[in-house]
Amino acid sequence: MEVELLKLTGVLGDAEYTVLQYEFKDGLNKYLSGSNSKVRSLADVIKYNKDNEAEAMPYFKQEVLETGYAETLQQYIHKSTHIRYYKISVIKDFSTNLLLVKIKDQTEKVILKQKVEQKDALLEVGQLAASVAHEIRNPITTLKGFTQLLKVKANEETLKYLNVIEDEIQRMELILSEMLNLSKPTVA
């Protein structure tokens, strides 16, 4: 098992090894390679963390040292452009100076949250569109009424123009109806 190899080569200390063995009883490599990701081993995760340490973790480390606890959500982009999200929690035991690290895959939760946020934004846009459509419909109704009143006393030439105005009013009403239909929430 690669975790044991990492312990033997000194990459993992005894405490880290014990935590990993406890956390991943069925084998860390099996856990890591269970998805369609390019991460196939703990060594890949360690290498990624070391490569990105300067930009991703300085405040996290400071929080662990000061408070004894820190939590972060890290995005990991695989070579296949497949994105995974990992929640990393660290608890420091000040008496033994050991760190307990828990890494949990939060990809499904993050993606679901993003979808809910996108749906909420679309719902707000739909409500705004419905509000605008109703506000535009009110003056159109007034124009339609006055056009009909003018038709009663109009001569033949003016009647042609009023018919064009009525046609355009009908077209605007059709566009507004479509806008209202599109703004209605749909059942997914």
mmCIF file of C-alpha atoms in Angstrom:
data_model
loop_
_atom_site.group_PDB
_atom_site.id
_atom_site.type_symbol
_atom_site.label_atom_id
_atom_site.label_comp_id
_atom_site.label_asym_id
_atom_site.label_seq_id
_atom_site.Cartn_x
_atom_site.Cartn_y
_atom_site.Cartn_z
ATOM 1 C CA MET A 1 0.000 0.000 0.000
ATOM 2 C CA GLU A 2 1.394 3.407 -0.935
ATOM 3 C CA VAL A 3 0.583 4.960 2.476
ATOM 4 C CA GLU A 4 2.869 2.398 4.119
ATOM 5 C CA LEU A 5 5.579 3.202 1.581
ATOM 6 C CA LEU A 6 5.252 6.905 2.412
ATOM 7 C CA LYS A 7 5.685 6.082 6.098
ATOM 8 C CA LEU A 8 8.743 3.927 5.433
ATOM 9 C CA THR A 9 10.368 6.627 3.272
ATOM 10 C CA GLY A 10 9.774 9.298 5.915
ATOM 11 C CA VAL A 11 7.207 11.353 4.015
ATOM 12 C CA LEU A 12 4.622 10.491 6.684
ATOM 13 C CA GLY A 13 5.349 10.479 10.414
ATOM 14 C CA ASP A 14 3.893 7.912 12.806
ATOM 15 C CA ALA A 15 1.036 10.192 13.866
ATOM 16 C CA GLU A 16 0.121 11.071 10.258
ATOM 17 C CA TYR A 17 0.232 7.403 9.312
ATOM 18 C CA THR A 18 -2.044 6.431 12.227
ATOM 19 C CA VAL A 19 -4.562 9.170 11.356
ATOM 20 C CA LEU A 20 -4.630 8.136 7.697
ATOM 21 C CA GLN A 21 -5.022 4.466 8.549
ATOM 22 C CA TYR A 22 -7.884 5.288 10.904
ATOM 23 C CA GLU A 23 -9.618 7.705 8.518
ATOM 24 C CA PHE A 24 -9.336 5.456 5.469
ATOM 25 C CA LYS A 25 -9.774 1.953 6.836
ATOM 26 C CA ASP A 26 -10.366 0.429 3.395
ATOM 27 C CA GLY A 27 -7.224 1.919 2.001
ATOM 28 C CA LEU A 28 -6.387 5.475 1.027
ATOM 29 C CA ASN A 29 -5.402 4.572 -2.525
ATOM 30 C CA LYS A 30 -8.769 2.894 -3.115
ATOM 31 C CA TYR A 31 -10.498 6.036 -1.807
ATOM 32 C CA LEU A 32 -8.445 8.388 -3.947
ATOM 33 C CA SER A 33 -8.738 6.351 -7.124
ATOM 34 C CA GLY A 34 -12.470 5.712 -6.724
ATOM 35 C CA SER A 35 -13.439 8.686 -8.878
ATOM 36 C CA ASN A 36 -12.509 9.473 -12.470
ATOM 37 C CA SER A 37 -9.748 11.754 -11.276
ATOM 38 C CA LYS A 38 -6.060 11.842 -12.114
ATOM 39 C CA VAL A 39 -5.260 11.681 -8.383
ATOM 40 C CA ARG A 40 -4.287 8.080 -7.824
ATOM 41 C CA SER A 41 -2.370 8.250 -4.585
ATOM 42 C CA LEU A 42 -1.653 10.179 -1.428
ATOM 43 C CA ALA A 43 1.653 11.187 -3.006
ATOM 44 C CA ASP A 44 -0.304 13.100 -5.697
ATOM 45 C CA VAL A 45 -2.229 14.999 -3.007
ATOM 46 C CA ILE A 46 0.940 15.764 -1.033
ATOM 47 C CA LYS A 47 2.737 16.947 -4.185
ATOM 48 C CA TYR A 48 -0.204 19.167 -5.136
ATOM 49 C CA ASN A 49 -0.339 20.692 -1.643
ATOM 50 C CA LYS A 50 3.403 21.386 -1.662
ATOM 51 C CA ASP A 51 3.265 22.915 -5.163
ATOM 52 C CA ASN A 52 0.384 25.228 -4.189
ATOM 53 C CA GLU A 53 1.340 25.871 -0.585
ATOM 54 C CA ALA A 54 2.480 29.472 -1.047
ATOM 55 C CA GLU A 55 -0.758 30.737 -2.559
ATOM 56 C CA ALA A 56 -3.360 28.594 -0.836
ATOM 57 C CA MET A 57 -2.391 27.977 2.749
ATOM 58 C CA PRO A 58 -0.541 30.779 4.636
ATOM 59 C CA TYR A 59 -3.576 32.095 6.561
ATOM 60 C CA PHE A 60 -4.759 28.556 7.201
ATOM 61 C CA LYS A 61 -1.450 27.656 8.850
ATOM 62 C CA GLN A 62 -1.510 30.837 10.939
ATOM 63 C CA GLU A 63 -5.043 30.061 12.159
ATOM 64 C CA VAL A 64 -4.046 26.516 13.130
ATOM 65 C CA LEU A 65 -1.026 27.787 15.079
ATOM 66 C CA GLU A 66 -3.005 30.521 16.871
ATOM 67 C CA THR A 67 -6.345 28.836 17.599
ATOM 68 C CA GLY A 68 -5.615 25.147 17.255
ATOM 69 C CA TYR A 69 -8.305 24.680 14.618
ATOM 70 C CA ALA A 70 -8.779 25.670 10.995
ATOM 71 C CA GLU A 71 -10.992 24.636 8.151
ATOM 72 C CA THR A 72 -10.774 25.417 4.460
ATOM 73 C CA LEU A 73 -12.320 24.382 1.186
ATOM 74 C CA GLN A 74 -9.754 23.744 -1.526
ATOM 75 C CA GLN A 75 -10.407 23.410 -5.236
ATOM 76 C CA TYR A 76 -8.336 20.837 -7.064
ATOM 77 C CA ILE A 77 -8.364 20.938 -10.869
ATOM 78 C CA HIS A 78 -7.254 17.696 -12.422
ATOM 79 C CA LYS A 79 -5.482 17.465 -15.759
ATOM 80 C CA SER A 80 -8.729 16.295 -17.334
ATOM 81 C CA THR A 81 -10.259 19.655 -16.249
ATOM 82 C CA HIS A 82 -12.336 17.696 -13.750
ATOM 83 C CA ILE A 83 -12.750 19.860 -10.626
ATOM 84 C CA ARG A 84 -12.921 18.415 -7.117
ATOM 85 C CA TYR A 85 -13.518 20.291 -3.864
ATOM 86 C CA TYR A 86 -11.984 19.090 -0.612
ATOM 87 C CA LYS A 87 -12.810 20.341 2.870
ATOM 88 C CA ILE A 88 -9.683 20.229 4.988
ATOM 89 C CA SER A 89 -10.063 20.427 8.761
ATOM 90 C CA VAL A 90 -7.078 20.568 11.086
ATOM 91 C CA ILE A 91 -7.114 20.302 14.872
ATOM 92 C CA LYS A 92 -3.907 20.877 16.810
ATOM 93 C CA ASP A 93 -3.356 19.204 20.158
ATOM 94 C CA PHE A 94 -1.120 21.689 21.983
ATOM 95 C CA SER A 95 -0.129 19.212 24.699
ATOM 96 C CA THR A 96 1.311 16.664 22.255
ATOM 97 C CA ASN A 97 1.938 19.138 19.408
ATOM 98 C CA LEU A 98 0.204 16.760 16.969
ATOM 99 C CA LEU A 99 -2.141 17.732 14.157
ATOM 100 C CA LEU A 100 -5.256 15.771 13.287
ATOM 101 C CA VAL A 101 -6.085 16.357 9.634
ATOM 102 C CA LYS A 102 -9.407 15.397 8.089
ATOM 103 C CA ILE A 103 -9.915 15.654 4.325
ATOM 104 C CA LYS A 104 -13.458 15.256 3.057
ATOM 105 C CA ASP A 105 -14.621 15.342 -0.549
ATOM 106 C CA GLN A 106 -17.217 18.117 -0.801
ATOM 107 C CA THR A 107 -17.554 18.156 -4.603
ATOM 108 C CA GLU A 108 -21.211 17.118 -4.776
ATOM 109 C CA LYS A 109 -22.205 19.547 -2.019
ATOM 110 C CA VAL A 110 -20.373 22.495 -3.645
ATOM 111 C CA ILE A 111 -21.809 21.756 -7.097
ATOM 112 C CA LEU A 112 -25.325 21.472 -5.655
ATOM 113 C CA LYS A 113 -24.871 24.787 -3.834
ATOM 114 C CA GLN A 114 -23.686 26.438 -7.070
ATOM 115 C CA LYS A 115 -26.748 25.097 -8.911
ATOM 116 C CA VAL A 116 -29.091 26.416 -6.207
ATOM 117 C CA GLU A 117 -27.415 29.840 -6.347
ATOM 118 C CA GLN A 118 -27.717 29.882 -10.154
ATOM 119 C CA LYS A 119 -31.371 28.875 -9.950
ATOM 120 C CA ASP A 120 -32.028 31.625 -7.383
ATOM 121 C CA ALA A 121 -30.369 34.184 -9.656
ATOM 122 C CA LEU A 122 -32.455 33.034 -12.629
ATOM 123 C CA LEU A 123 -35.590 33.236 -10.484
ATOM 124 C CA GLU A 124 -34.760 36.837 -9.570
ATOM 125 C CA VAL A 125 -34.180 37.711 -13.233
ATOM 126 C CA GLY A 126 -37.517 36.098 -14.083
ATOM 127 C CA GLN A 127 -39.298 38.108 -11.389
ATOM 128 C CA LEU A 128 -37.694 41.305 -12.664
ATOM 129 C CA ALA A 129 -38.731 40.480 -16.238
ATOM 130 C CA ALA A 130 -42.319 39.838 -15.097
ATOM 131 C CA SER A 131 -42.396 43.132 -13.231
ATOM 132 C CA VAL A 132 -41.065 45.055 -16.248
ATOM 133 C CA ALA A 133 -43.551 43.312 -18.559
ATOM 134 C CA HIS A 134 -46.470 44.292 -16.331
ATOM 135 C CA GLU A 135 -45.260 47.886 -16.139
ATOM 136 C CA ILE A 136 -44.982 48.087 -19.933
ATOM 137 C CA ARG A 137 -48.363 46.434 -20.427
ATOM 138 C CA ASN A 138 -50.197 49.218 -18.524
ATOM 139 C CA PRO A 139 -49.302 52.065 -20.962
ATOM 140 C CA ILE A 140 -49.882 49.731 -23.930
ATOM 141 C CA THR A 141 -53.430 49.153 -22.720
ATOM 142 C CA THR A 142 -53.940 52.934 -22.570
ATOM 143 C CA LEU A 143 -52.555 53.334 -26.117
ATOM 144 C CA LYS A 144 -54.826 50.572 -27.352
ATOM 145 C CA GLY A 145 -57.894 52.251 -25.821
ATOM 146 C CA PHE A 146 -57.099 55.679 -27.276
ATOM 147 C CA THR A 147 -56.377 54.128 -30.693
ATOM 148 C CA GLN A 148 -59.838 52.550 -30.698
ATOM 149 C CA LEU A 149 -61.410 55.893 -29.709
ATOM 150 C CA LEU A 150 -59.569 57.716 -32.504
ATOM 151 C CA LYS A 151 -60.750 55.132 -35.063
ATOM 152 C CA VAL A 152 -64.355 56.218 -34.510
ATOM 153 C CA LYS A 153 -63.737 59.741 -35.901
ATOM 154 C CA ALA A 154 -60.824 59.008 -38.250
ATOM 155 C CA ASN A 155 -60.830 59.534 -42.006
ATOM 156 C CA GLU A 156 -59.569 56.844 -44.383
ATOM 157 C CA GLU A 157 -55.925 57.961 -44.428
ATOM 158 C CA THR A 158 -55.737 58.306 -40.634
ATOM 159 C CA LEU A 159 -57.419 54.911 -40.313
ATOM 160 C CA LYS A 160 -54.464 53.325 -42.172
ATOM 161 C CA TYR A 161 -52.035 54.780 -39.611
ATOM 162 C CA LEU A 162 -54.217 53.735 -36.679
ATOM 163 C CA ASN A 163 -54.342 50.184 -38.069
ATOM 164 C CA VAL A 164 -50.527 50.143 -38.207
ATOM 165 C CA ILE A 165 -50.430 51.401 -34.598
ATOM 166 C CA GLU A 166 -52.871 48.645 -33.544
ATOM 167 C CA ASP A 167 -50.795 46.005 -35.311
ATOM 168 C CA GLU A 168 -47.666 47.178 -33.500
ATOM 169 C CA ILE A 169 -49.528 47.235 -30.183
ATOM 170 C CA GLN A 170 -50.588 43.607 -30.776
ATOM 171 C CA ARG A 171 -46.997 42.718 -31.591
ATOM 172 C CA MET A 172 -45.777 44.359 -28.343
ATOM 173 C CA GLU A 173 -48.446 42.482 -26.382
ATOM 174 C CA LEU A 174 -47.295 39.206 -27.949
ATOM 175 C CA ILE A 175 -43.676 39.959 -27.012
ATOM 176 C CA LEU A 176 -44.733 40.816 -23.450
ATOM 177 C CA SER A 177 -46.773 37.602 -23.185
ATOM 178 C CA GLU A 178 -43.732 35.592 -24.288
ATOM 179 C CA MET A 179 -41.590 37.491 -21.785
ATOM 180 C CA LEU A 180 -44.078 36.645 -19.016
ATOM 181 C CA ASN A 181 -44.135 32.980 -20.054
ATOM 182 C CA LEU A 182 -40.334 32.823 -19.976
ATOM 183 C CA SER A 183 -40.217 34.501 -16.572
ATOM 184 C CA LYS A 184 -42.426 31.831 -14.964
ATOM 185 C CA PRO A 185 -40.458 29.335 -12.899
ATOM 186 C CA THR A 186 -40.404 25.830 -14.311
ATOM 187 C CA VAL A 187 -40.554 22.582 -12.391
ATOM 188 C CA ALA A 188 -37.249 20.744 -12.747
#
